mmCIF file of C-alpha atoms in Angstrom:
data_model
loop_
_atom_site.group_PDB
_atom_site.id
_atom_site.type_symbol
_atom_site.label_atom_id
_atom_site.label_comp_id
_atom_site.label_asym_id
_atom_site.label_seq_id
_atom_site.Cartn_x
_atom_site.Cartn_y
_atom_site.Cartn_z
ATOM 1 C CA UNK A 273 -31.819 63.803 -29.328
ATOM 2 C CA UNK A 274 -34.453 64.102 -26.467
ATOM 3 C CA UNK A 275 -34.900 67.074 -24.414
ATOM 4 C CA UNK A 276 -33.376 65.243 -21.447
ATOM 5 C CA UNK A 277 -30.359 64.222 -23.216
ATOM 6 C CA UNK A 278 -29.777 67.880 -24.423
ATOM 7 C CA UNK A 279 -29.814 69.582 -21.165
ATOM 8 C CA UNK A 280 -27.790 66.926 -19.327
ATOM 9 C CA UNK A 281 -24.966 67.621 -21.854
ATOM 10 C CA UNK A 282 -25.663 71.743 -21.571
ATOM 11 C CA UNK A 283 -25.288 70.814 -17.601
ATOM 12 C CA UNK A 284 -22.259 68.568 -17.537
ATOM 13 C CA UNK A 285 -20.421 70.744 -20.071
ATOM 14 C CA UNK A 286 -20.645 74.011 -17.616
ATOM 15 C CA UNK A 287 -19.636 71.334 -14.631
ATOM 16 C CA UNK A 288 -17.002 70.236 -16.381
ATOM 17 C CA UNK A 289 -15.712 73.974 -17.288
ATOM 18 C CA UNK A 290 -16.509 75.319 -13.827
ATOM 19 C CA UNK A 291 -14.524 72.266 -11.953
ATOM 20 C CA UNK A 292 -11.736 73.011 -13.851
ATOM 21 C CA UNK A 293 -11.324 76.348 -12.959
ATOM 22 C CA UNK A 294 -11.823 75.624 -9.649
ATOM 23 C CA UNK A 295 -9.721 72.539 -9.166
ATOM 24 C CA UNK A 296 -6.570 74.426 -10.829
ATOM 25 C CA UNK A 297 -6.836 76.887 -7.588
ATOM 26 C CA UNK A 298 -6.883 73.825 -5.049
ATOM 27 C CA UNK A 299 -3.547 72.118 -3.949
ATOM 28 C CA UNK A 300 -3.260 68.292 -5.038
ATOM 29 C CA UNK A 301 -3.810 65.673 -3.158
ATOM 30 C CA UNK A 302 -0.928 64.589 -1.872
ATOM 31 C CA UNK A 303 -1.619 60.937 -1.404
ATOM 32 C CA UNK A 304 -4.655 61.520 -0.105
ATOM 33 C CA UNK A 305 -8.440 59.845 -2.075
ATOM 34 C CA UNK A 306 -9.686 63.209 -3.220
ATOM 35 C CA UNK A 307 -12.184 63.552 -6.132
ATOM 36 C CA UNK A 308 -10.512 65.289 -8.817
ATOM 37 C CA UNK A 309 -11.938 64.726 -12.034
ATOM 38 C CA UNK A 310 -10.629 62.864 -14.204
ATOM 39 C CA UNK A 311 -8.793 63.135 -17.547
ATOM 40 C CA UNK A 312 -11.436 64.604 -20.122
ATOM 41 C CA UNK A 313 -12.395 61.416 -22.584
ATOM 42 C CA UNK A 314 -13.603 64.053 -25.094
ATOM 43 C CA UNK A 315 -17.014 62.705 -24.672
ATOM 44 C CA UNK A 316 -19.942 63.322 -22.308
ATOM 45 C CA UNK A 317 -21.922 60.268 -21.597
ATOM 46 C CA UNK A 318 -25.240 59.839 -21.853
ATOM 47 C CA UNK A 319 -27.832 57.626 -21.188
ATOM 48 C CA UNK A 320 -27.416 53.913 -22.369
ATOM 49 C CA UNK A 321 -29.936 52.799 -24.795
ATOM 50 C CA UNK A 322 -33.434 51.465 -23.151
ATOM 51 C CA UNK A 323 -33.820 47.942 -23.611
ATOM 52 C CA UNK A 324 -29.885 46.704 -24.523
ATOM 53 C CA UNK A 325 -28.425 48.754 -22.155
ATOM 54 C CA UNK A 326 -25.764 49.993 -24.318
ATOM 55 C CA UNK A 327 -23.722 52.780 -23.002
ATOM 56 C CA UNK A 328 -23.722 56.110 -25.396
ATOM 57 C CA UNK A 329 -21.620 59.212 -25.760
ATOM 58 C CA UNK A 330 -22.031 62.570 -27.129
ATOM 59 C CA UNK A 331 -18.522 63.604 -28.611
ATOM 60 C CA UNK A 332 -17.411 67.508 -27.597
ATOM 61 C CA UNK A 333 -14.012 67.336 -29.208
ATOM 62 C CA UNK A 334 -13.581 69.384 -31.995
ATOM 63 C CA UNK A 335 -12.795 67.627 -35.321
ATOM 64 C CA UNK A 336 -14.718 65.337 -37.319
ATOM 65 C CA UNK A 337 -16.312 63.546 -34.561
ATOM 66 C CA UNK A 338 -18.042 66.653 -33.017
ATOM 67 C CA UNK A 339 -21.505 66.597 -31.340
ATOM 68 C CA UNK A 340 -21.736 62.854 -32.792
ATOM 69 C CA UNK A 341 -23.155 60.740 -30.222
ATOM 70 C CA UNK A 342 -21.250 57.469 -30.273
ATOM 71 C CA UNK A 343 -22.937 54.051 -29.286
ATOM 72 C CA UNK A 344 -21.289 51.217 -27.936
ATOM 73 C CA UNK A 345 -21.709 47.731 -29.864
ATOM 74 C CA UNK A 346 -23.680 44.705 -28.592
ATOM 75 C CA UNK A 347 -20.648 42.797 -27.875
ATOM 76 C CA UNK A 348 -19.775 45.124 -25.343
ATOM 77 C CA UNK A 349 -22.121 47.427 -23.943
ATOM 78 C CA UNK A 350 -20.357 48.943 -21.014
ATOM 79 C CA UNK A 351 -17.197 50.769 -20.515
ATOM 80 C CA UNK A 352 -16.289 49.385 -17.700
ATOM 81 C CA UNK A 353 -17.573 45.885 -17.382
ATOM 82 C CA UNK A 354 -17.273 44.004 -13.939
ATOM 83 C CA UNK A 355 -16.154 40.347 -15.599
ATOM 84 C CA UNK A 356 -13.280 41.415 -17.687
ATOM 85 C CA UNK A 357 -11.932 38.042 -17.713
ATOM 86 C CA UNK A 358 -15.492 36.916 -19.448
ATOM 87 C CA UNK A 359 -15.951 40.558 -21.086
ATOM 88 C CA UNK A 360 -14.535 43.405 -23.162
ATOM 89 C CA UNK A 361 -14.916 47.152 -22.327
ATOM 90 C CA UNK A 362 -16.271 49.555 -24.739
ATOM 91 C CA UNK A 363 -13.866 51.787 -25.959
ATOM 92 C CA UNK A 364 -15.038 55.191 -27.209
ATOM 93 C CA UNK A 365 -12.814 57.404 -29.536
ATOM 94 C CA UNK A 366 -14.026 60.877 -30.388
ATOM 95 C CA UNK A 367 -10.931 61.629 -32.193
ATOM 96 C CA UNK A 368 -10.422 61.468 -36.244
ATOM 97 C CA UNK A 369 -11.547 57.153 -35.750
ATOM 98 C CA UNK A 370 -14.751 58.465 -34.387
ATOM 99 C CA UNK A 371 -15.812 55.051 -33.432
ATOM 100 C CA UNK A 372 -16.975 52.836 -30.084
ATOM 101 C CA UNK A 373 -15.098 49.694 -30.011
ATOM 102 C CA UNK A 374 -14.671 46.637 -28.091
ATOM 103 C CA UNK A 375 -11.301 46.334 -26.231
ATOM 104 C CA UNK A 376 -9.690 44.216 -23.297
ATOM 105 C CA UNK A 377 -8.902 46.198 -19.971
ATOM 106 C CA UNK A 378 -6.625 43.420 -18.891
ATOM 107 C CA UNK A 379 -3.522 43.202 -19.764
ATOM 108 C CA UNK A 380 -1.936 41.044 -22.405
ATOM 109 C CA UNK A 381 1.205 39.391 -21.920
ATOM 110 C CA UNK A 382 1.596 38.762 -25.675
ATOM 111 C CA UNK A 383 0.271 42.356 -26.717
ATOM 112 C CA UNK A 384 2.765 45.273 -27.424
ATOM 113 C CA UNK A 385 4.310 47.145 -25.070
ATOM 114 C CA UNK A 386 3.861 43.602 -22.455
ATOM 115 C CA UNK A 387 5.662 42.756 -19.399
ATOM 116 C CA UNK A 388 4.530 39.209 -17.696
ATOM 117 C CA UNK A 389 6.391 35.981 -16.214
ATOM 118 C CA UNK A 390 10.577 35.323 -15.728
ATOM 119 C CA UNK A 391 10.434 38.994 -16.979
ATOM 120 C CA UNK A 392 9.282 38.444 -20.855
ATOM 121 C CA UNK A 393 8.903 41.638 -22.456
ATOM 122 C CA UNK A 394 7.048 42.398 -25.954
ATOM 123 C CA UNK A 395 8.637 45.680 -27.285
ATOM 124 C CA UNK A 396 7.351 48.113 -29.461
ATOM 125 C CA UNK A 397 8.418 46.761 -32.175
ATOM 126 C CA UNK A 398 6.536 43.849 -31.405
ATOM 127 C CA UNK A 399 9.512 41.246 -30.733
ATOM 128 C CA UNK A 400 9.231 39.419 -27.922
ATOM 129 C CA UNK A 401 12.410 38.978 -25.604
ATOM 130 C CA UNK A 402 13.775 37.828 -21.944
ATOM 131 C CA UNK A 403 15.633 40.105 -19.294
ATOM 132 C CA UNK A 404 17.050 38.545 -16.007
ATOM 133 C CA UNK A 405 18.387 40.869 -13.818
ATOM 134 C CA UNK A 406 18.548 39.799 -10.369
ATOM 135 C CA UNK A 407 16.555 39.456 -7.464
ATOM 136 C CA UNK A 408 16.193 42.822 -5.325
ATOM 137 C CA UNK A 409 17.161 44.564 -8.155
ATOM 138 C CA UNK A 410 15.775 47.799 -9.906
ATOM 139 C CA UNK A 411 16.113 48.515 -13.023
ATOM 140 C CA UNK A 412 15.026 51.611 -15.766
ATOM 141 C CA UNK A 413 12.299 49.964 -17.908
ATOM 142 C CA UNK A 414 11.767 53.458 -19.523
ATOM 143 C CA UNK A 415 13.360 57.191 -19.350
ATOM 144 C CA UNK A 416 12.604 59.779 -21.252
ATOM 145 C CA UNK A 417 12.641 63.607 -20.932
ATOM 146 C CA UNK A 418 8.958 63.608 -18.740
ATOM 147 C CA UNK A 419 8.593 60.146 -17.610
ATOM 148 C CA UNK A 420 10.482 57.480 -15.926
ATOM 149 C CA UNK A 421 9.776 54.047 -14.809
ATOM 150 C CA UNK A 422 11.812 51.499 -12.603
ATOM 151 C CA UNK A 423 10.496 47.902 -11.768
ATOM 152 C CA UNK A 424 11.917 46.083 -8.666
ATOM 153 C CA UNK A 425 12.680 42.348 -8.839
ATOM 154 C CA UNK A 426 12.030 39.690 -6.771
ATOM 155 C CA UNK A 427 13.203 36.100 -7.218
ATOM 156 C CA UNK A 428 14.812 33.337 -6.091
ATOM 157 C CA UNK A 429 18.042 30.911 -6.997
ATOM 158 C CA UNK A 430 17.221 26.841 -6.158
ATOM 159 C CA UNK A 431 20.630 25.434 -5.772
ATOM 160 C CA UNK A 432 22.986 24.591 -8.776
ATOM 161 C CA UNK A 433 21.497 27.131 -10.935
ATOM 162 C CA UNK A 434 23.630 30.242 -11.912
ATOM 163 C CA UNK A 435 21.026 32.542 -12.060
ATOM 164 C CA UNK A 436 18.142 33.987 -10.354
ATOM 165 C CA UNK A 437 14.526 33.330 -11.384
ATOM 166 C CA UNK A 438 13.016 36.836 -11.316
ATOM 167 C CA UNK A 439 9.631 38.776 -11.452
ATOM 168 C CA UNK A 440 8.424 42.147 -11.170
ATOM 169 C CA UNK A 441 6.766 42.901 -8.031
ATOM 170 C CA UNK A 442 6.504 46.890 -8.380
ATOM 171 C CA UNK A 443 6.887 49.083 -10.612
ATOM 172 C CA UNK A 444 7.547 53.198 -9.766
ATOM 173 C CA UNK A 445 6.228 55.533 -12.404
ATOM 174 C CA UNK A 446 7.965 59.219 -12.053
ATOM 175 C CA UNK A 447 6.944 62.463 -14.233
ATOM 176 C CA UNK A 448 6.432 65.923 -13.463
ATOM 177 C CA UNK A 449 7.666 66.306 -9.317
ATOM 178 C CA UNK A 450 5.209 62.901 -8.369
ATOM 179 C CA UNK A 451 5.928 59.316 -7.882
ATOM 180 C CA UNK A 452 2.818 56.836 -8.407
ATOM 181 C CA UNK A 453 3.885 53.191 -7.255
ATOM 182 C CA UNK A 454 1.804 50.033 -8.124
ATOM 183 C CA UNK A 455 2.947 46.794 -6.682
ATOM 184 C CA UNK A 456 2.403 43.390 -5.112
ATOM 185 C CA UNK A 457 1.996 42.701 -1.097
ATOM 186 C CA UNK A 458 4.144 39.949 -0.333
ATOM 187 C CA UNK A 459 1.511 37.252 0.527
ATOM 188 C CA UNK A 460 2.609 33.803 2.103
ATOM 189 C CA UNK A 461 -0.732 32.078 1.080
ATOM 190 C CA UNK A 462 -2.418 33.135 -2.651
ATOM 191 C CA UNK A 463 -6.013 34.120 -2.108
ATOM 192 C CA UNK A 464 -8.029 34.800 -4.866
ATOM 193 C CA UNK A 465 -10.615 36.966 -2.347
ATOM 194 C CA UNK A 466 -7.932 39.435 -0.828
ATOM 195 C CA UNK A 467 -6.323 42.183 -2.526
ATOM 196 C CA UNK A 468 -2.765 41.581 -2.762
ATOM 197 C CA UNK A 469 -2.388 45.330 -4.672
ATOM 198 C CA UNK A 470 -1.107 48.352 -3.471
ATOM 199 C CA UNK A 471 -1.012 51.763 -4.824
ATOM 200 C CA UNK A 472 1.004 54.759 -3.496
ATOM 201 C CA UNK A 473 0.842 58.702 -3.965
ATOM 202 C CA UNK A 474 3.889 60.651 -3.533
ATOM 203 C CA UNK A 475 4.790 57.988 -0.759
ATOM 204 C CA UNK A 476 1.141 57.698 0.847
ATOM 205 C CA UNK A 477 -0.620 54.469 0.175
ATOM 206 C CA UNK A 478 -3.747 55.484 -1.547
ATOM 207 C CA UNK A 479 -7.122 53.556 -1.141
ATOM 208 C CA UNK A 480 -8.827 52.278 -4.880
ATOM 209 C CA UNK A 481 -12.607 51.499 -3.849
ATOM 210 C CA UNK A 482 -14.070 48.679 -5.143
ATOM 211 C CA UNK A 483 -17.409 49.714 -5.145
ATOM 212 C CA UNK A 484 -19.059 53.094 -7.254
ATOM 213 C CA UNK A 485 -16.589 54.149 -10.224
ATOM 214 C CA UNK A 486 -14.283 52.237 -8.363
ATOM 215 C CA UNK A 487 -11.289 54.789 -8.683
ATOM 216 C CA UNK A 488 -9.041 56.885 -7.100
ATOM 217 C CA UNK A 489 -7.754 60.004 -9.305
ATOM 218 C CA UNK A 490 -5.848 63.377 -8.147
ATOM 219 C CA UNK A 491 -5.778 66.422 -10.156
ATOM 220 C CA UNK A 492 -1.662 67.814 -10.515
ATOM 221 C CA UNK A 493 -0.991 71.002 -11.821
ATOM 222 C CA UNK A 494 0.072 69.514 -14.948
ATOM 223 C CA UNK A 495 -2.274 66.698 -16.064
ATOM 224 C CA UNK A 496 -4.650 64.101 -14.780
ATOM 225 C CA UNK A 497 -3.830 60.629 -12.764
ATOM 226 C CA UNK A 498 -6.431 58.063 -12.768
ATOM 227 C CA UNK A 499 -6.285 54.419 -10.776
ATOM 228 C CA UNK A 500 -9.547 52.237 -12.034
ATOM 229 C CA UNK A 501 -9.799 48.227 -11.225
ATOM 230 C CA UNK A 502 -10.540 46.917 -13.966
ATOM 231 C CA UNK A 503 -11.913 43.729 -11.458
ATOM 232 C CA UNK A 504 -13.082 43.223 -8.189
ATOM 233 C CA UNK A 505 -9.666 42.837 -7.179
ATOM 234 C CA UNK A 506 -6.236 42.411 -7.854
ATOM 235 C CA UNK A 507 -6.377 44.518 -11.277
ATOM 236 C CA UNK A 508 -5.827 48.286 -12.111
ATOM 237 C CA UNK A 509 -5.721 50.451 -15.202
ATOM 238 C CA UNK A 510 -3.535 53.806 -14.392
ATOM 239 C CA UNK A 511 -3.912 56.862 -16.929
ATOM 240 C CA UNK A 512 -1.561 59.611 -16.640
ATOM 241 C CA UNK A 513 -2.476 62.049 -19.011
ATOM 242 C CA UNK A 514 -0.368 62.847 -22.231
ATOM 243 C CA UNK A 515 1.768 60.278 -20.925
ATOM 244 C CA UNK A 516 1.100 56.646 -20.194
ATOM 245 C CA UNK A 517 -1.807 54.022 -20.260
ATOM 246 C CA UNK A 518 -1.327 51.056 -17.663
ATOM 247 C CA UNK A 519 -2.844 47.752 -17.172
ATOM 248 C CA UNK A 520 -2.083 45.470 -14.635
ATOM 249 C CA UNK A 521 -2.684 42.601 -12.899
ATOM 250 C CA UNK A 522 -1.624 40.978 -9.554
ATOM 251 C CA UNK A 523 -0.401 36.826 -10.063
ATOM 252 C CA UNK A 524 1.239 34.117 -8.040
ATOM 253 C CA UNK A 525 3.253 31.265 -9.187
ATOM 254 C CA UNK A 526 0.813 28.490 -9.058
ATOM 255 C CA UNK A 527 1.988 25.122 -8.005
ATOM 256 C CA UNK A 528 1.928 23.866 -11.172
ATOM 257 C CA UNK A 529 3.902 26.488 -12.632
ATOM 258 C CA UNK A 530 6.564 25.719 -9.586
ATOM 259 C CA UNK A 531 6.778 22.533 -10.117
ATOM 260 C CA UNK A 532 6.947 22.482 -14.420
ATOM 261 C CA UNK A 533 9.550 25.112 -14.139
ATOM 262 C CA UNK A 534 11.092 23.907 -11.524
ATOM 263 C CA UNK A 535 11.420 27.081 -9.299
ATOM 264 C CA UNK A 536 11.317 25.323 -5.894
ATOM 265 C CA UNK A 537 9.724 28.031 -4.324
ATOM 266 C CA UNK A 538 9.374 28.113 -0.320
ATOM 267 C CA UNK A 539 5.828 27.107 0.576
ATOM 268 C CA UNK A 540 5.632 30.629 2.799
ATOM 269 C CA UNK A 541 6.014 32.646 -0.349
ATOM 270 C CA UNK A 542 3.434 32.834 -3.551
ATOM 271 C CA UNK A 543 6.043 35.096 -5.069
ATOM 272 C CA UNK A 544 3.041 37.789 -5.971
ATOM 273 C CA UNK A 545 3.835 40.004 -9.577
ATOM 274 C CA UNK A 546 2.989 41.877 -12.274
ATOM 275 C CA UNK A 547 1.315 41.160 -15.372
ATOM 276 C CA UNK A 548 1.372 44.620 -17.108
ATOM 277 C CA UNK A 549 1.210 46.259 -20.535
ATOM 278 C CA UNK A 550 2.081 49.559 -21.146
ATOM 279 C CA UNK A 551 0.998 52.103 -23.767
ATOM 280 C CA UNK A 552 2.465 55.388 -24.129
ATOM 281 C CA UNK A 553 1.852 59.095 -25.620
ATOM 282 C CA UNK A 554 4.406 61.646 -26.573
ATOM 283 C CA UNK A 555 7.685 59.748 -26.838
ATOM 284 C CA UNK A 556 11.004 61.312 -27.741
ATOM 285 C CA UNK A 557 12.859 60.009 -30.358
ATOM 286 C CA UNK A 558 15.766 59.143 -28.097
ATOM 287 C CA UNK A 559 13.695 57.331 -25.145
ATOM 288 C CA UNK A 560 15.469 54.843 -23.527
ATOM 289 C CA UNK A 561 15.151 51.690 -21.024
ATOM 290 C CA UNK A 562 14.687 47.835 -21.512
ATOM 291 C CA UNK A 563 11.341 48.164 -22.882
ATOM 292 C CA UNK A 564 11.665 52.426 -23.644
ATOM 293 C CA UNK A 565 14.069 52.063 -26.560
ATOM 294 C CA UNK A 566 12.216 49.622 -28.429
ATOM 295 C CA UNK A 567 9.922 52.499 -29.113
ATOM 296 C CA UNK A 568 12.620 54.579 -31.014
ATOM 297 C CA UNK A 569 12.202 55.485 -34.479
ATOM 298 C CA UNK A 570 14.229 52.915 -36.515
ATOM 299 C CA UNK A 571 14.777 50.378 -33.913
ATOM 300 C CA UNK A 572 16.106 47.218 -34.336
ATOM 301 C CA UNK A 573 16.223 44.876 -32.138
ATOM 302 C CA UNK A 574 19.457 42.960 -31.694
ATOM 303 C CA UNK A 575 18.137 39.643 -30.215
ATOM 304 C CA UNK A 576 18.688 36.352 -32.158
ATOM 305 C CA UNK A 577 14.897 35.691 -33.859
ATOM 306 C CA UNK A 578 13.377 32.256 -33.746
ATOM 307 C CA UNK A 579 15.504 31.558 -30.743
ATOM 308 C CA UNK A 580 13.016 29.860 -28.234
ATOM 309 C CA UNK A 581 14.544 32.205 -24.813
ATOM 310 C CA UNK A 582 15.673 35.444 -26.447
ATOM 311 C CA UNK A 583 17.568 37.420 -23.634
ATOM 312 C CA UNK A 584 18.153 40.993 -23.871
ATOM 313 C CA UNK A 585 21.166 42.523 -21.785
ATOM 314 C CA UNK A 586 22.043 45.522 -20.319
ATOM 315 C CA UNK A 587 21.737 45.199 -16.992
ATOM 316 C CA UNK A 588 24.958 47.400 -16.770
ATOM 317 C CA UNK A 589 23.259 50.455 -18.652
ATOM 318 C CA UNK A 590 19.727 50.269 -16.846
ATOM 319 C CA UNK A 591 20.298 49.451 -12.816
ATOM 320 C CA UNK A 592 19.047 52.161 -10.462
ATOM 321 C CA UNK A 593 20.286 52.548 -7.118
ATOM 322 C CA UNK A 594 16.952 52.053 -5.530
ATOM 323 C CA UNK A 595 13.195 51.647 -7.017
ATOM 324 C CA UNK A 596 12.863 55.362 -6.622
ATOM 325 C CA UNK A 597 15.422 56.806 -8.438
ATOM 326 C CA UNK A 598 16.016 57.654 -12.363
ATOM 327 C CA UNK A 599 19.729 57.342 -12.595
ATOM 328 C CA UNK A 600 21.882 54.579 -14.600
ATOM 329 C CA UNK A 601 24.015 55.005 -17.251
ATOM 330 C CA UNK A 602 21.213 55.298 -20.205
ATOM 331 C CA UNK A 603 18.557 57.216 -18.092
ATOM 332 C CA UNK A 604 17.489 60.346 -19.395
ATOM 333 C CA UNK A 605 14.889 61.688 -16.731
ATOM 334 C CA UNK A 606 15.170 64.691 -14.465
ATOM 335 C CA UNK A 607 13.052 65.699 -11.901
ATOM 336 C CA UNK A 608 11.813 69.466 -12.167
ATOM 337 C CA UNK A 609 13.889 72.449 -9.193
ATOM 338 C CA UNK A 610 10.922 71.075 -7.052
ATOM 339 C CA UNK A 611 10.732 67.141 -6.043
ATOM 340 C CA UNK A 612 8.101 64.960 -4.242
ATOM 341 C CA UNK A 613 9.165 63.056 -2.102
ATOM 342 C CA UNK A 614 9.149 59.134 -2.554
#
């Protein structure tokens, strides 16, 4: 290791410990862009190798992987690539792995832990299955004892059908006192150049830039929240610490997809949504929700296999009286004595 290398990780290391300290005095951001540092990766990066451009980092958690400097492969030489549609991020694990590999930052609608079209979910267990609901609906995708999230439906009903055609258009993710919301504007015209995304704080729409890191993060006094786009626009990663990994991505319904499905959408309405896919740390045994309590230990899922439109039900046991708040019959979340506001 060069000289430079060693005293930028001597530097960054007594940043990293003095921000800390002083961050855990400061009150949070309440909506506001602040810059809060973000959860610690474990890692200190360094700089990419001369010539390939291939991003490195010097591990500082302790375990087998300690003071190893990982290097990210050829295939994907940056963590956070511009083109993820073309490209995969490099993913660096200083943990017992110890490696640098490559990884999607989009989501993937046939990927565990999925949520994408007519709501199609992929559980943790890996099975794939439908859930209707109903347009301007909200229901408890997951509640356990430190995390909640609802998703609000839009849809619509052409005539003679006896049921709604539904997507998610937000999704509110509750832990701690705070309420992050990511969702989709309601856009009359898809454009590919606009931003059709929006991200709120505790109830304050929060800007993402698209330029820099391009990220907004906030500092709580109990972990870390992080918003990155994972493109120019239109798609997010959210990290909560210890909690939850999120990826999503803003979609209309194409004409084509109108017209094979038959939706007969209005022609003011692109019917924005969600693509997402959801990965979570720390789960009780007993979490629930449509997509929470395929992640129980021993779970089996009761949909009919090889059945080309599985549908999941329990609309009765997961509807929430608004997008905002964790109660139905099989919710388990409760907000700590003190409560943000959402």
């Amino acid at each position: 290791m060069d000289k430079r290398n060693l005293c930028l990780i001597v530097t960054l290391l007594l940043l990293s410990i003095f921000s800390q300290v002083t961050i855990a005095d400061q009150p949070e951001g309440k909506g506001k862009e602040v810059n809060a540092v973000a959860p610690n990766p474990g890692y200190v990066a360094l700089d990419p190798l001369p010539g390939t451009g291939q991003e490195r980092a010097f591990c500082t958690v302790q375990g087998v992987c300690y003071y190893r400097t990982l290097t990210c492969p050829t295939e994907c030489p940056q963590r956070k690539p511009k083109q993820n549609k073309k490209q995969k991020g490099c993913y660096i694990d200083c943990s017992s792995k110890c490696e640098a590999t490559c990884k999607w930052r989009l989501p993937r609608c046939d990927g565990y832990g999925a949520l994408c079209y007519d709501p199609r979910f992929v559980g943790g267990d890996g099975v794939m299955f439908y859930f209707h609901g109903a347009k301007e609906t909200d229901f408890a995708i997951v509640s356990d004892n430190n995390l909640h999230i609802n998703a609000h439906l839009i849809g619509t009903r052409p005539q003679g059908r006896k049921r709604d055609y539904t997507w998610v258009q937000t999704l509110s993710v509750m832990f701690d006192t705070h309420t992050l919301v990511v969702g989709a504007m309601k856009v009359s015209r898809w454009d590919d150049k606009v931003d059709a995304l929006i991200v709120q704080w505790n109830g304050e729409t929060v800007n993402v830039p698209t330029d820099g890191d391009a990220e907004w993060s906030v500092n709580t006094a109990e972990r870390s929240v992080v918003v990155e786009r994972t493109d120019d626009l239109n798609s997010v990663r959210v990290t909560v610490s210890e909690l939850l990994q999120l990826d999503v991505k803003v979609v209309p319904i194409g004409k084509k997809e109108n017209k094979v499905h038959n939706y007969q959408l209005p022609a003011d309405d692109a019917f924005a949504h969600l693509e997402t896919q959801f990965k979570f740390f720390n789960l009780s045994k007993d979490v629930e929700g449509i997509l929470g309590k395929t992640y129980q230990p021993g779970y089996v899922s009761p949909v009919k296999r090889g059945v080309p439109m599985t549908i999941m039900g329990g609309e009765d046991k997961y509807q929430t009286p608004s997008l905002h708040l964790a109660i139905c019959k099989k919710c388990r979340f409760q907000r700590p004595s003190s409560v943000a506001s959402a």
